[in-house]
PDB file of C-alpha atoms in Angstrom:
ATOM      1  CA  MET A 258       3.755  12.006   5.945  1.00  0.00           C
ATOM      2  CA  SER A 259       3.841   8.437   4.649  1.00  0.00           C
ATOM      3  CA  LYS A 260       6.619   6.029   5.551  1.00  0.00           C
ATOM      4  CA  THR A 261       7.761   3.434   3.031  1.00  0.00           C
ATOM      5  CA  VAL A 262      10.791   1.206   3.000  1.00  0.00           C
ATOM      6  CA  VAL A 263      12.229   0.978  -0.510  1.00  0.00           C
ATOM      7  CA  GLY A 264      14.759  -1.667  -1.469  1.00  0.00           C
ATOM      8  CA  PHE A 265      16.750  -2.521  -4.584  1.00  0.00           C
ATOM      9  CA  MET A 266      18.594  -5.804  -4.968  1.00  0.00           C
ATOM     10  CA  LEU A 267      20.674  -7.820  -7.386  1.00  0.00           C
ATOM     11  CA  VAL A 268      20.683 -11.631  -7.387  1.00  0.00           C
ATOM     12  CA  ASP A 269      23.601 -13.409  -9.060  1.00  0.00           C
ATOM     13  CA  ALA A 270      22.371 -16.299 -11.239  1.00  0.00           C
ATOM     14  CA  PRO A 271      25.513 -17.697 -12.942  1.00  0.00           C
ATOM     15  CA  HIS A 272      24.064 -21.052 -14.111  1.00  0.00           C
ATOM     16  CA  SER A 273      20.388 -21.001 -13.208  1.00  0.00           C
ATOM     17  CA  ALA A 274      16.827 -21.909 -14.138  1.00  0.00           C
ATOM     18  CA  LEU A 275      15.047 -20.396 -11.155  1.00  0.00           C
ATOM     19  CA  ASN A 276      11.532 -20.089 -12.573  1.00  0.00           C
ATOM     20  CA  ASN A 277      10.264 -22.217 -15.436  1.00  0.00           C
ATOM     21  CA  ALA A 278       7.380 -21.745 -17.855  1.00  0.00           C
ATOM     22  CA  GLY A 279       6.929 -25.402 -18.811  1.00  0.00           C
ATOM     23  CA  ALA A 280       6.636 -26.540 -22.425  1.00  0.00           C
ATOM     24  CA  ASP A 281       5.924 -24.273 -25.367  1.00  0.00           C
ATOM     25  CA  ALA A 282       3.089 -25.484 -27.606  1.00  0.00           C
ATOM     26  CA  GLY A 283       5.188 -24.683 -30.702  1.00  0.00           C
ATOM     27  CA  ASP A 284       8.236 -26.756 -29.703  1.00  0.00           C
ATOM     28  CA  ARG A 285       9.379 -29.623 -31.919  1.00  0.00           C
ATOM     29  CA  THR A 286       9.162 -32.114 -29.029  1.00  0.00           C
ATOM     30  CA  GLU A 287       7.110 -32.372 -25.852  1.00  0.00           C
ATOM     31  CA  ASN A 288      10.089 -32.810 -23.497  1.00  0.00           C
ATOM     32  CA  ILE A 289      11.399 -29.229 -23.438  1.00  0.00           C
ATOM     33  CA  VAL A 290      11.065 -27.079 -20.305  1.00  0.00           C
ATOM     34  CA  ARG A 291      11.450 -23.347 -20.991  1.00  0.00           C
ATOM     35  CA  VAL A 292      12.505 -20.699 -18.463  1.00  0.00           C
ATOM     36  CA  LYS A 293      10.224 -17.711 -17.987  1.00  0.00           C
ATOM     37  CA  SER A 294      11.336 -14.791 -20.135  1.00  0.00           C
ATOM     38  CA  ILE A 295      10.054 -11.568 -21.612  1.00  0.00           C
ATOM     39  CA  ARG A 296      11.014  -9.737 -24.782  1.00  0.00           C
ATOM     40  CA  ARG A 297      11.986  -6.094 -25.143  1.00  0.00           C
ATOM     41  CA  GLY A 298      12.794  -5.193 -28.716  1.00  0.00           C
ATOM     42  CA  LYS A 299      14.880  -8.030 -30.119  1.00  0.00           C
ATOM     43  CA  LYS A 300      16.288  -9.109 -26.765  1.00  0.00           C
ATOM     44  CA  VAL A 301      15.093 -11.834 -24.422  1.00  0.00           C
ATOM     45  CA  TYR A 302      15.231 -11.302 -20.649  1.00  0.00           C
ATOM     46  CA  PRO A 303      14.820 -14.310 -18.314  1.00  0.00           C
ATOM     47  CA  TYR A 304      12.916 -13.494 -15.133  1.00  0.00           C
ATOM     48  CA  VAL A 305      11.603 -14.854 -11.856  1.00  0.00           C
ATOM     49  CA  SER A 306       7.963 -13.917 -11.289  1.00  0.00           C
ATOM     50  CA  GLY A 307       6.939 -11.669  -8.433  1.00  0.00           C
ATOM     51  CA  GLN A 308       4.798 -14.527  -7.133  1.00  0.00           C
ATOM     52  CA  ALA A 309       7.822 -16.854  -6.973  1.00  0.00           C
ATOM     53  CA  LEU A 310       9.908 -14.220  -5.177  1.00  0.00           C
ATOM     54  CA  ARG A 311       7.130 -13.696  -2.633  1.00  0.00           C
ATOM     55  CA  TYR A 312       6.911 -17.464  -2.122  1.00  0.00           C
ATOM     56  CA  TRP A 313      10.674 -17.610  -1.379  1.00  0.00           C
ATOM     57  CA  TRP A 314      10.381 -14.648   0.995  1.00  0.00           C
ATOM     58  CA  ARG A 315       7.376 -16.093   2.900  1.00  0.00           C
ATOM     59  CA  ASP A 316       9.063 -19.497   3.113  1.00  0.00           C
ATOM     60  CA  THR A 317      12.277 -17.922   4.462  1.00  0.00           C
ATOM     61  CA  LEU A 318      10.330 -15.993   7.094  1.00  0.00           C
ATOM     62  CA  GLU A 319       8.751 -19.225   8.309  1.00  0.00           C
ATOM     63  CA  LYS A 320      12.012 -21.199   8.409  1.00  0.00           C
ATOM     64  CA  LYS A 321      14.299 -18.462   9.737  1.00  0.00           C
ATOM     65  CA  TYR A 322      11.982 -16.505  12.027  1.00  0.00           C
ATOM     66  CA  GLY A 323       9.284 -19.047  12.810  1.00  0.00           C
ATOM     67  CA  TRP A 324       6.465 -17.033  11.266  1.00  0.00           C
ATOM     68  CA  ASN A 325       2.990 -18.390  11.924  1.00  0.00           C
ATOM     69  CA  LEU A 326       1.700 -18.821   8.355  1.00  0.00           C
ATOM     70  CA  SER A 327      -1.982 -18.680   7.597  1.00  0.00           C
ATOM     71  CA  PRO A 328      -3.410 -22.109   6.669  1.00  0.00           C
ATOM     72  CA  ILE A 329      -4.738 -22.435   3.121  1.00  0.00           C
ATOM     73  CA  GLU A 330      -8.195 -23.786   2.394  1.00  0.00           C
ATOM     74  CA  ARG A 331      -9.109 -25.172  -1.033  1.00  0.00           C
ATOM     75  CA  GLN A 332     -12.662 -25.150  -2.405  1.00  0.00           C
ATOM     76  CA  LYS A 333     -13.098 -26.461  -5.949  1.00  0.00           C
ATOM     77  CA  LYS A 334     -11.160 -23.966  -8.150  1.00  0.00           C
ATOM     78  CA  ILE A 335     -10.369 -21.380  -5.495  1.00  0.00           C
ATOM     79  CA  ALA A 336      -8.002 -21.289  -2.535  1.00  0.00           C
ATOM     80  CA  PHE A 337      -7.685 -18.736   0.230  1.00  0.00           C
ATOM     81  CA  THR A 338      -5.999 -18.129   3.563  1.00  0.00           C
ATOM     82  CA  SER A 339      -7.685 -17.564   6.929  1.00  0.00           C
ATOM     83  CA  ALA A 340      -7.739 -13.781   6.347  1.00  0.00           C
ATOM     84  CA  ASN A 341      -6.682 -13.261   9.954  1.00  0.00           C
ATOM     85  CA  PRO A 342      -3.787 -10.760  10.110  1.00  0.00           C
ATOM     86  CA  ILE A 343      -3.951 -10.651  13.903  1.00  0.00           C
ATOM     87  CA  GLU A 344      -3.014 -14.310  14.357  1.00  0.00           C
ATOM     88  CA  TYR A 345      -1.055 -14.937  11.168  1.00  0.00           C
ATOM     89  CA  ASP A 346       1.990 -12.814  10.300  1.00  0.00           C
ATOM     90  CA  ASP A 347       1.783 -13.426   6.560  1.00  0.00           C
ATOM     91  CA  ASP A 348      -1.869 -12.387   6.264  1.00  0.00           C
ATOM     92  CA  ASP A 349      -0.764  -9.027   7.653  1.00  0.00           C
ATOM     93  CA  VAL A 350       2.352  -8.533   5.485  1.00  0.00           C
ATOM     94  CA  PHE A 351       1.380 -10.343   2.254  1.00  0.00           C
ATOM     95  CA  GLY A 352      -2.330  -9.404   2.168  1.00  0.00           C
ATOM     96  CA  TYR A 353      -5.373 -11.536   1.322  1.00  0.00           C
ATOM     97  CA  MET A 354      -8.752 -11.812  -0.327  1.00  0.00           C
ATOM     98  CA  ARG A 355     -11.568 -14.039   0.924  1.00  0.00           C
ATOM     99  CA  ALA A 356     -15.245 -14.196   0.048  1.00  0.00           C
ATOM    100  CA  LEU A 357     -17.163 -14.763   3.280  1.00  0.00           C
ATOM    101  CA  LYS A 358     -20.902 -15.267   3.454  1.00  0.00           C
ATOM    102  CA  ALA A 359     -22.897 -12.051   3.740  1.00  0.00           C
ATOM    103  CA  LYS A 360     -23.842 -12.752   7.360  1.00  0.00           C
ATOM    104  CA  GLU A 361     -20.136 -13.287   8.161  1.00  0.00           C
ATOM    105  CA  GLY A 362     -19.136  -9.938   6.699  1.00  0.00           C
ATOM    106  CA  GLY A 363     -18.963 -10.464   2.934  1.00  0.00           C
ATOM    107  CA  THR A 364     -15.800 -10.275   0.849  1.00  0.00           C
ATOM    108  CA  VAL A 365     -12.703  -8.988   2.630  1.00  0.00           C
ATOM    109  CA  THR A 366      -9.490  -7.866   0.927  1.00  0.00           C
ATOM    110  CA  ARG A 367      -6.181  -6.525   2.137  1.00  0.00           C
ATOM    111  CA  ILE A 368      -3.566  -4.822  -0.039  1.00  0.00           C
ATOM    112  CA  SER A 369      -0.176  -6.330   0.712  1.00  0.00           C
ATOM    113  CA  PRO A 370       2.061  -3.857   2.593  1.00  0.00           C
ATOM    114  CA  LEU A 371       4.991  -5.742   0.995  1.00  0.00           C
ATOM    115  CA  LYS A 372       5.159  -5.137  -2.752  1.00  0.00           C
ATOM    116  CA  THR A 373       7.717  -6.771  -5.044  1.00  0.00           C
ATOM    117  CA  SER A 374       8.685  -6.620  -8.680  1.00  0.00           C
ATOM    118  CA  PRO A 375       9.723  -9.714 -10.618  1.00  0.00           C
ATOM    119  CA  LEU A 376      13.466 -10.417 -10.638  1.00  0.00           C
ATOM    120  CA  ILE A 377      14.433  -9.566 -14.217  1.00  0.00           C
ATOM    121  CA  SER A 378      17.697 -10.166 -16.038  1.00  0.00           C
ATOM    122  CA  VAL A 379      19.707  -6.955 -16.432  1.00  0.00           C
ATOM    123  CA  ILE A 380      21.207  -8.164 -19.712  1.00  0.00           C
ATOM    124  CA  GLY A 381      19.395  -9.558 -22.719  1.00  0.00           C
ATOM    125  CA  GLN A 382      20.381 -13.071 -23.681  1.00  0.00           C
ATOM    126  CA  ILE A 383      19.242 -16.308 -25.251  1.00  0.00           C
ATOM    127  CA  PRO A 384      18.969 -19.072 -22.633  1.00  0.00           C
ATOM    128  CA  THR A 385      21.131 -22.163 -23.214  1.00  0.00           C
ATOM    129  CA  GLN A 386      19.309 -25.382 -24.142  1.00  0.00           C
ATOM    130  CA  ASP A 387      20.699 -28.351 -22.239  1.00  0.00           C
ATOM    131  CA  PHE A 388      20.112 -31.880 -23.531  1.00  0.00           C
ATOM    132  CA  GLY A 389      19.704 -34.794 -21.111  1.00  0.00           C
ATOM    133  CA  VAL A 390      18.445 -38.355 -20.999  1.00  0.00           C
ATOM    134  CA  MET A 391      16.758 -40.595 -18.475  1.00  0.00           C
ATOM    135  CA  ALA A 392      18.658 -43.870 -18.947  1.00  0.00           C
ATOM    136  CA  ARG A 393      18.495 -45.707 -15.632  1.00  0.00           C
ATOM    137  CA  HIS A 394      15.698 -48.002 -16.757  1.00  0.00           C
ATOM    138  CA  GLU A 395      15.638 -50.990 -19.104  1.00  0.00           C
ATOM    139  CA  GLY A 396      15.037 -50.079 -22.748  1.00  0.00           C
ATOM    140  CA  ASP A 397      15.667 -46.963 -24.823  1.00  0.00           C
ATOM    141  CA  PRO A 398      16.795 -43.750 -23.033  1.00  0.00           C
ATOM    142  CA  VAL A 399      14.186 -40.984 -22.760  1.00  0.00           C
ATOM    143  CA  PRO A 400      15.605 -37.655 -24.019  1.00  0.00           C
ATOM    144  CA  TYR A 401      14.601 -34.290 -22.593  1.00  0.00           C
ATOM    145  CA  GLU A 402      15.736 -30.668 -22.776  1.00  0.00           C
ATOM    146  CA  HIS A 403      15.639 -27.725 -20.452  1.00  0.00           C
ATOM    147  CA  GLU A 404      16.908 -24.150 -20.501  1.00  0.00           C
ATOM    148  CA  PHE A 405      19.171 -22.238 -18.147  1.00  0.00           C
ATOM    149  CA  TYR A 406      20.935 -18.888 -18.192  1.00  0.00           C
ATOM    150  CA  SER A 407      23.831 -16.916 -16.755  1.00  0.00           C
ATOM    151  CA  THR A 408      22.870 -13.421 -15.695  1.00  0.00           C
ATOM    152  CA  VAL A 409      22.282 -10.967 -12.886  1.00  0.00           C
ATOM    153  CA  LEU A 410      18.654 -10.463 -11.870  1.00  0.00           C
ATOM    154  CA  LYS A 411      17.425  -7.101 -10.595  1.00  0.00           C
ATOM    155  CA  GLY A 412      14.402  -6.486  -8.370  1.00  0.00           C
ATOM    156  CA  ILE A 413      12.778  -3.803  -6.295  1.00  0.00           C
ATOM    157  CA  PHE A 414      10.448  -4.010  -3.312  1.00  0.00           C
ATOM    158  CA  SER A 415       8.672  -1.702  -0.905  1.00  0.00           C
ATOM    159  CA  LEU A 416       7.180  -2.130   2.551  1.00  0.00           C
ATOM    160  CA  ASP A 417       4.373   0.223   3.580  1.00  0.00           C
ATOM    161  CA  LEU A 418       5.073   0.792   7.278  1.00  0.00           C
ATOM    162  CA  ASP A 419       1.866   2.769   7.789  1.00  0.00           C
ATOM    163  CA  SER A 420      -0.278  -0.210   6.777  1.00  0.00           C
ATOM    164  CA  LEU A 421       1.670  -2.984   8.470  1.00  0.00           C
ATOM    165  CA  GLY A 422      -0.289  -4.104  11.546  1.00  0.00           C
ATOM    166  CA  VAL A 423      -3.091  -1.647  10.749  1.00  0.00           C
ATOM    167  CA  PHE A 424      -6.393  -3.165   9.649  1.00  0.00           C
ATOM    168  CA  TYR A 425      -9.152  -1.134   8.034  1.00  0.00           C
ATOM    169  CA  ALA A 426     -12.890  -1.681   8.183  1.00  0.00           C
ATOM    170  CA  GLU A 427     -13.808   0.679   5.334  1.00  0.00           C
ATOM    171  CA  GLU A 428     -16.275  -0.513   2.680  1.00  0.00           C
ATOM    172  CA  LYS A 429     -13.610  -0.099   0.011  1.00  0.00           C
ATOM    173  CA  THR A 430     -11.758  -2.691  -2.040  1.00  0.00           C
ATOM    174  CA  GLY A 431      -8.400  -3.412  -0.474  1.00  0.00           C
ATOM    175  CA  TYR A 432      -9.380  -1.669   2.754  1.00  0.00           C
ATOM    176  CA  LYS A 433     -12.168  -3.882   4.030  1.00  0.00           C
ATOM    177  CA  ASN A 434      -9.756  -6.011   6.017  1.00  0.00           C
ATOM    178  CA  MET A 435     -12.098  -6.624   8.944  1.00  0.00           C
ATOM    179  CA  TYR A 436     -15.226  -8.698   9.510  1.00  0.00           C
ATOM    180  CA  PRO A 437     -17.335  -9.077  12.671  1.00  0.00           C
ATOM    181  CA  LYS A 438     -15.543 -12.157  14.035  1.00  0.00           C
ATOM    182  CA  LEU A 439     -12.123 -10.556  13.437  1.00  0.00           C
ATOM    183  CA  GLU A 440     -13.223  -7.327  15.138  1.00  0.00           C
ATOM    184  CA  GLU A 441     -14.280  -9.380  18.165  1.00  0.00           C
ATOM    185  CA  GLU A 442     -10.815 -10.957  18.208  1.00  0.00           C
ATOM    186  CA  ALA A 443      -9.200  -7.525  17.824  1.00  0.00           C
ATOM    187  CA  GLU A 444     -11.103  -6.218  20.816  1.00  0.00           C
ATOM    188  CA  LYS A 445     -10.337  -9.306  22.896  1.00  0.00           C
ATOM    189  CA  LYS A 446      -6.592  -9.014  22.148  1.00  0.00           C
ATOM    190  CA  GLY A 447      -6.453  -5.330  22.986  1.00  0.00           C
ATOM    191  CA  LEU A 448      -5.839  -3.778  19.582  1.00  0.00           C
ATOM    192  CA  THR A 449      -6.303  -0.019  19.484  1.00  0.00           C
ATOM    193  CA  LYS A 450      -9.472   1.088  17.693  1.00  0.00           C
ATOM    194  CA  ASP A 451      -9.519   4.329  15.724  1.00  0.00           C
ATOM    195  CA  ASP A 452     -13.239   4.950  15.137  1.00  0.00           C
ATOM    196  CA  GLU A 453     -12.683   8.143  13.180  1.00  0.00           C
ATOM    197  CA  ASN A 454     -10.554   6.393  10.560  1.00  0.00           C
ATOM    198  CA  CYS A 455     -12.277   2.985  10.746  1.00  0.00           C
ATOM    199  CA  LYS A 456      -9.157   1.035  11.634  1.00  0.00           C
ATOM    200  CA  TRP A 457      -7.614  -1.260  14.238  1.00  0.00           C
ATOM    201  CA  ILE A 458      -3.944  -1.003  15.187  1.00  0.00           C
ATOM    202  CA  MET A 459      -1.753  -3.766  16.591  1.00  0.00           C
ATOM    203  CA  PRO A 460       0.723  -3.031  19.413  1.00  0.00           C
ATOM    204  CA  ASP A 461       3.902  -1.311  18.224  1.00  0.00           C
ATOM    205  CA  ASP A 462       6.191  -4.135  19.359  1.00  0.00           C
ATOM    206  CA  ILE A 463       4.430  -6.607  17.041  1.00  0.00           C
ATOM    207  CA  ARG A 464       4.388  -4.176  14.098  1.00  0.00           C
ATOM    208  CA  ILE A 465       8.103  -3.418  14.559  1.00  0.00           C
ATOM    209  CA  LYS A 466       9.006  -7.109  14.927  1.00  0.00           C
ATOM    210  CA  ARG A 467       7.176  -8.056  11.717  1.00  0.00           C
ATOM    211  CA  ALA A 468       8.721  -5.186   9.725  1.00  0.00           C
ATOM    212  CA  GLN A 469      12.233  -5.899  10.988  1.00  0.00           C
ATOM    213  CA  GLU A 470      11.991  -9.605  10.244  1.00  0.00           C
ATOM    214  CA  VAL A 471      10.776  -8.939   6.692  1.00  0.00           C
ATOM    215  CA  ILE A 472      13.987  -6.982   6.080  1.00  0.00           C
ATOM    216  CA  LYS A 473      16.282  -9.225   8.131  1.00  0.00           C
ATOM    217  CA  ALA A 474      15.146 -12.265   6.107  1.00  0.00           C
ATOM    218  CA  LEU A 475      16.780 -10.896   2.935  1.00  0.00           C
ATOM    219  CA  PRO A 476      20.318 -12.273   3.521  1.00  0.00           C
ATOM    220  CA  TYR A 477      18.767 -15.718   4.036  1.00  0.00           C
ATOM    221  CA  LEU A 478      16.433 -15.703   1.044  1.00  0.00           C
ATOM    222  CA  GLN A 479      16.205 -19.237  -0.375  1.00  0.00           C
ATOM    223  CA  GLY A 480      14.297 -20.994  -3.121  1.00  0.00           C
ATOM    224  CA  GLY A 481      14.169 -21.519  -6.841  1.00  0.00           C
ATOM    225  CA  ALA A 482      13.624 -24.306  -9.348  1.00  0.00           C
ATOM    226  CA  LYS A 483      16.192 -26.817 -10.668  1.00  0.00           C
ATOM    227  CA  LEU A 484      18.299 -26.555  -7.521  1.00  0.00           C
ATOM    228  CA  THR A 485      19.325 -30.206  -7.810  1.00  0.00           C
ATOM    229  CA  SER A 486      21.376 -29.508 -10.941  1.00  0.00           C
ATOM    230  CA  HIS A 487      21.732 -25.696 -10.989  1.00  0.00           C
ATOM    231  CA  LEU A 488      22.220 -24.855  -7.312  1.00  0.00           C
ATOM    232  CA  THR A 489      21.969 -21.047  -6.961  1.00  0.00           C
ATOM    233  CA  ASP A 490      22.241 -18.866  -3.878  1.00  0.00           C
ATOM    234  CA  VAL A 491      19.326 -16.460  -4.423  1.00  0.00           C
ATOM    235  CA  SER A 492      20.107 -14.126  -1.524  1.00  0.00           C
ATOM    236  CA  PRO A 493      20.918 -10.577  -2.705  1.00  0.00           C
ATOM    237  CA  LYS A 494      24.555  -9.854  -3.558  1.00  0.00           C
ATOM    238  CA  PHE A 495      23.997  -6.099  -3.799  1.00  0.00           C
ATOM    239  CA  ILE A 496      21.324  -4.185  -1.954  1.00  0.00           C
ATOM    240  CA  VAL A 497      20.205  -0.603  -1.321  1.00  0.00           C
ATOM    241  CA  LEU A 498      17.777   0.210   1.502  1.00  0.00           C
ATOM    242  CA  ALA A 499      16.151   3.425   2.718  1.00  0.00           C
ATOM    243  CA  ALA A 500      12.889   4.721   4.118  1.00  0.00           C
ATOM    244  CA  ILE A 501      11.212   7.552   2.253  1.00  0.00           C
ATOM    245  CA  ASP A 502       8.215   9.818   2.535  1.00  0.00           C
ATOM    246  CA  GLY A 503       6.199   8.642  -0.463  1.00  0.00           C
ATOM    247  CA  GLY A 504       5.498   5.534  -2.485  1.00  0.00           C
ATOM    248  CA  ASN A 505       7.585   5.817  -5.649  1.00  0.00           C
ATOM    249  CA  HIS A 506      10.638   3.639  -5.966  1.00  0.00           C
ATOM    250  CA  ILE A 507      13.559   6.000  -6.386  1.00  0.00           C
ATOM    251  CA  PHE A 508      16.229   3.303  -6.922  1.00  0.00           C
ATOM    252  CA  MET A 509      14.575   1.438  -9.802  1.00  0.00           C
ATOM    253  CA  ASN A 510      16.999   2.563 -12.531  1.00  0.00           C
ATOM    254  CA  ILE A 511      20.431   2.367 -10.910  1.00  0.00           C
ATOM    255  CA  VAL A 512      21.620  -0.713 -12.836  1.00  0.00           C
ATOM    256  CA  LYS A 513      22.211  -1.005 -16.562  1.00  0.00           C
ATOM    257  CA  GLU A 514      23.673  -3.245 -19.263  1.00  0.00           C
ATOM    258  CA  ASP A 515      27.130  -2.205 -20.509  1.00  0.00           C
ATOM    259  CA  ASN A 516      28.823  -4.307 -23.204  1.00  0.00           C
ATOM    260  CA  GLY A 517      26.958  -7.398 -22.131  1.00  0.00           C
ATOM    261  CA  GLU A 518      27.667  -6.951 -18.432  1.00  0.00           C
ATOM    262  CA  SER A 519      25.504  -5.742 -15.533  1.00  0.00           C
ATOM    263  CA  VAL A 520      26.860  -2.564 -13.953  1.00  0.00           C
ATOM    264  CA  ILE A 521      25.649  -0.247 -11.217  1.00  0.00           C
ATOM    265  CA  ASP A 522      25.205   3.238 -12.657  1.00  0.00           C
ATOM    266  CA  ILE A 523      26.938   5.241  -9.910  1.00  0.00           C
ATOM    267  CA  GLU A 524      26.031   8.560 -11.562  1.00  0.00           C
ATOM    268  CA  ALA A 525      22.340   7.564 -11.611  1.00  0.00           C
ATOM    269  CA  LEU A 526      22.587   6.560  -7.939  1.00  0.00           C
ATOM    270  CA  LYS A 527      24.227   9.911  -7.067  1.00  0.00           C
ATOM    271  CA  GLU A 528      21.469  11.789  -8.918  1.00  0.00           C
ATOM    272  CA  VAL A 529      18.740   9.950  -7.029  1.00  0.00           C
ATOM    273  CA  ILE A 530      20.474  10.513  -3.690  1.00  0.00           C
ATOM    274  CA  ASN A 531      20.862  14.247  -4.348  1.00  0.00           C
ATOM    275  CA  GLU A 532      17.425  14.925  -5.869  1.00  0.00           C
ATOM    276  CA  TYR A 533      15.422  12.973  -3.313  1.00  0.00           C
ATOM    277  CA  ALA A 534      17.394  13.869  -0.196  1.00  0.00           C
ATOM    278  CA  ASP A 535      14.363  15.770   1.100  1.00  0.00           C
ATOM    279  CA  CYS A 536      12.218  12.582   0.906  1.00  0.00           C
ATOM    280  CA  CYS A 537      14.594  10.288   2.778  1.00  0.00           C
ATOM    281  CA  LEU A 538      13.569   9.513   6.341  1.00  0.00           C
ATOM    282  CA  THR A 539      16.708   7.472   7.076  1.00  0.00           C
ATOM    283  CA  ASP A 540      20.256   7.165   5.844  1.00  0.00           C
ATOM    284  CA  ILE A 541      20.743   5.132   2.652  1.00  0.00           C
ATOM    285  CA  TYR A 542      22.277   1.731   3.342  1.00  0.00           C
ATOM    286  CA  ILE A 543      24.306  -0.014   0.616  1.00  0.00           C
ATOM    287  CA  GLY A 544      25.412  -3.626   0.996  1.00  0.00           C
ATOM    288  CA  ARG A 545      27.587  -5.738  -1.289  1.00  0.00           C
ATOM    289  CA  ARG A 546      28.898  -9.284  -1.056  1.00  0.00           C
ATOM    290  CA  LYS A 547      32.664  -9.495  -1.683  1.00  0.00           C
ATOM    291  CA  GLY A 548      33.346 -11.399  -4.897  1.00  0.00           C
ATOM    292  CA  PHE A 549      30.365  -9.780  -6.634  1.00  0.00           C
ATOM    293  CA  MET A 550      31.005  -6.634  -8.690  1.00  0.00           C
ATOM    294  CA  ASP A 551      34.297  -6.047  -6.855  1.00  0.00           C
ATOM    295  CA  GLY A 552      35.007  -3.129  -9.169  1.00  0.00           C
ATOM    296  CA  LEU A 553      32.390  -1.169  -7.206  1.00  0.00           C
ATOM    297  CA  GLU A 554      34.377  -1.186  -3.973  1.00  0.00           C
ATOM    298  CA  GLN A 555      36.298   2.043  -4.575  1.00  0.00           C
ATOM    299  CA  GLU A 556      33.281   3.917  -5.992  1.00  0.00           C
ATOM    300  CA  ILE A 557      31.066   2.975  -3.060  1.00  0.00           C
ATOM    301  CA  ALA A 558      33.828   3.893  -0.608  1.00  0.00           C
ATOM    302  CA  GLU A 559      34.122   7.352  -2.216  1.00  0.00           C
ATOM    303  CA  LEU A 560      30.332   7.765  -2.236  1.00  0.00           C
ATOM    304  CA  THR A 561      30.209   6.958   1.463  1.00  0.00           C
ATOM    305  CA  GLU A 562      33.067   9.334   2.287  1.00  0.00           C
ATOM    306  CA  ASP A 563      31.438  12.176   0.336  1.00  0.00           C
ATOM    307  CA  ASN A 564      27.967  11.808   1.870  1.00  0.00           C
ATOM    308  CA  GLU A 565      27.397  11.357   5.588  1.00  0.00           C
ATOM    309  CA  ASN A 566      23.908  10.017   4.889  1.00  0.00           C
ATOM    310  CA  ILE A 567      25.199   6.938   3.076  1.00  0.00           C
ATOM    311  CA  LYS A 568      26.309   3.852   4.991  1.00  0.00           C
ATOM    312  CA  SER A 569      27.976   0.885   3.304  1.00  0.00           C
ATOM    313  CA  GLY A 570      29.153  -2.557   4.302  1.00  0.00           C
ATOM    314  CA  THR A 571      28.369  -6.203   3.759  1.00  0.00           C
ATOM    315  CA  ILE A 572      24.855  -7.327   2.890  1.00  0.00           C
ATOM    316  CA  LYS A 573      24.131  -8.385   6.466  1.00  0.00           C
ATOM    317  CA  GLU A 574      25.619  -5.214   7.944  1.00  0.00           C
ATOM    318  CA  ALA A 575      23.449  -3.043   5.688  1.00  0.00           C
ATOM    319  CA  VAL A 576      20.291  -5.049   6.430  1.00  0.00           C
ATOM    320  CA  ASP A 577      20.822  -5.207  10.193  1.00  0.00           C
ATOM    321  CA  GLN A 578      21.743  -1.525  10.511  1.00  0.00           C
ATOM    322  CA  PHE A 579      18.702  -0.485   8.483  1.00  0.00           C
ATOM    323  CA  ALA A 580      16.360  -2.841  10.367  1.00  0.00           C
ATOM    324  CA  ASP A 581      17.495  -1.268  13.644  1.00  0.00           C
ATOM    325  CA  LYS A 582      16.109   2.095  12.388  1.00  0.00           C
ATOM    326  CA  ILE A 583      12.619   0.765  11.748  1.00  0.00           C
ATOM    327  CA  SER A 584      11.496   1.189  15.369  1.00  0.00           C
ATOM    328  CA  GLU A 585      12.086   4.954  15.013  1.00  0.00           C
ATOM    329  CA  LEU A 586       9.680   5.075  12.047  1.00  0.00           C
ATOM    330  CA  MET A 587       6.642   3.325  13.522  1.00  0.00           C
TER     331      MET A 587
END
């Protein structure tokens, strides 16, 4: 049986430009900054890249929980971390790739136990172009333009609990996490060695602490571009959390566009809950911030009353209650 945390979240972005693409070569002037967006049919969907979301998450873990982040080394056109998941929390949770010399162990790679989608607008829209000038200097003002949007961004993530704090020495891409010097460190620090499966395992208390803090960081998620003039709280305003046996993300399609608004598809959520009940290893935790999608309050209350395996509350209540269950899974 595999154990994976799956999470779905909505981020409210009412006047935002959280991730920008820079200038477009076809623009009429050079002073236009575009937001990142994708097209589907005739509609445009602003988005925040998965890389940006992971940057926010890693940064929040450092500031809120004091994570020991792996130092980055730059060599010409490449950059890499220390590739030491024993000492550095983020090398364990966010993965790494580093090309060591052959005598040092060769190239090592680690698939990130934490996987994230981009945050993508639920509704299609054309971003607003805002015109501004820099006029505090002597002489003519310098005009510029940038884009922003008003939408709700959806995202999914998963956390592979079986891989967190478990480091493989297999000669296989993504699974050759270890090299001789790191194995010496693993032995010195008392990690458990599983010779049959070519892996080292960290103590349970460290694995549980890292997994819980990844989840507990969600209500404090911070980051984004243009905060000086578009200040946006990027912490989730709606969230669903559960642990499942498997790797597919069962909550991916529970939000939809309806007449230009983002709505939770309660019937789709009910279907997922019923059809995948046999895969769920925990209760399903639903959190919502008051003031966001208030029309959902009654429907979620009824869903909770009708199903003893669904717990609901505020964002922090849902996150904390779910995080407390992680120790039973590892």
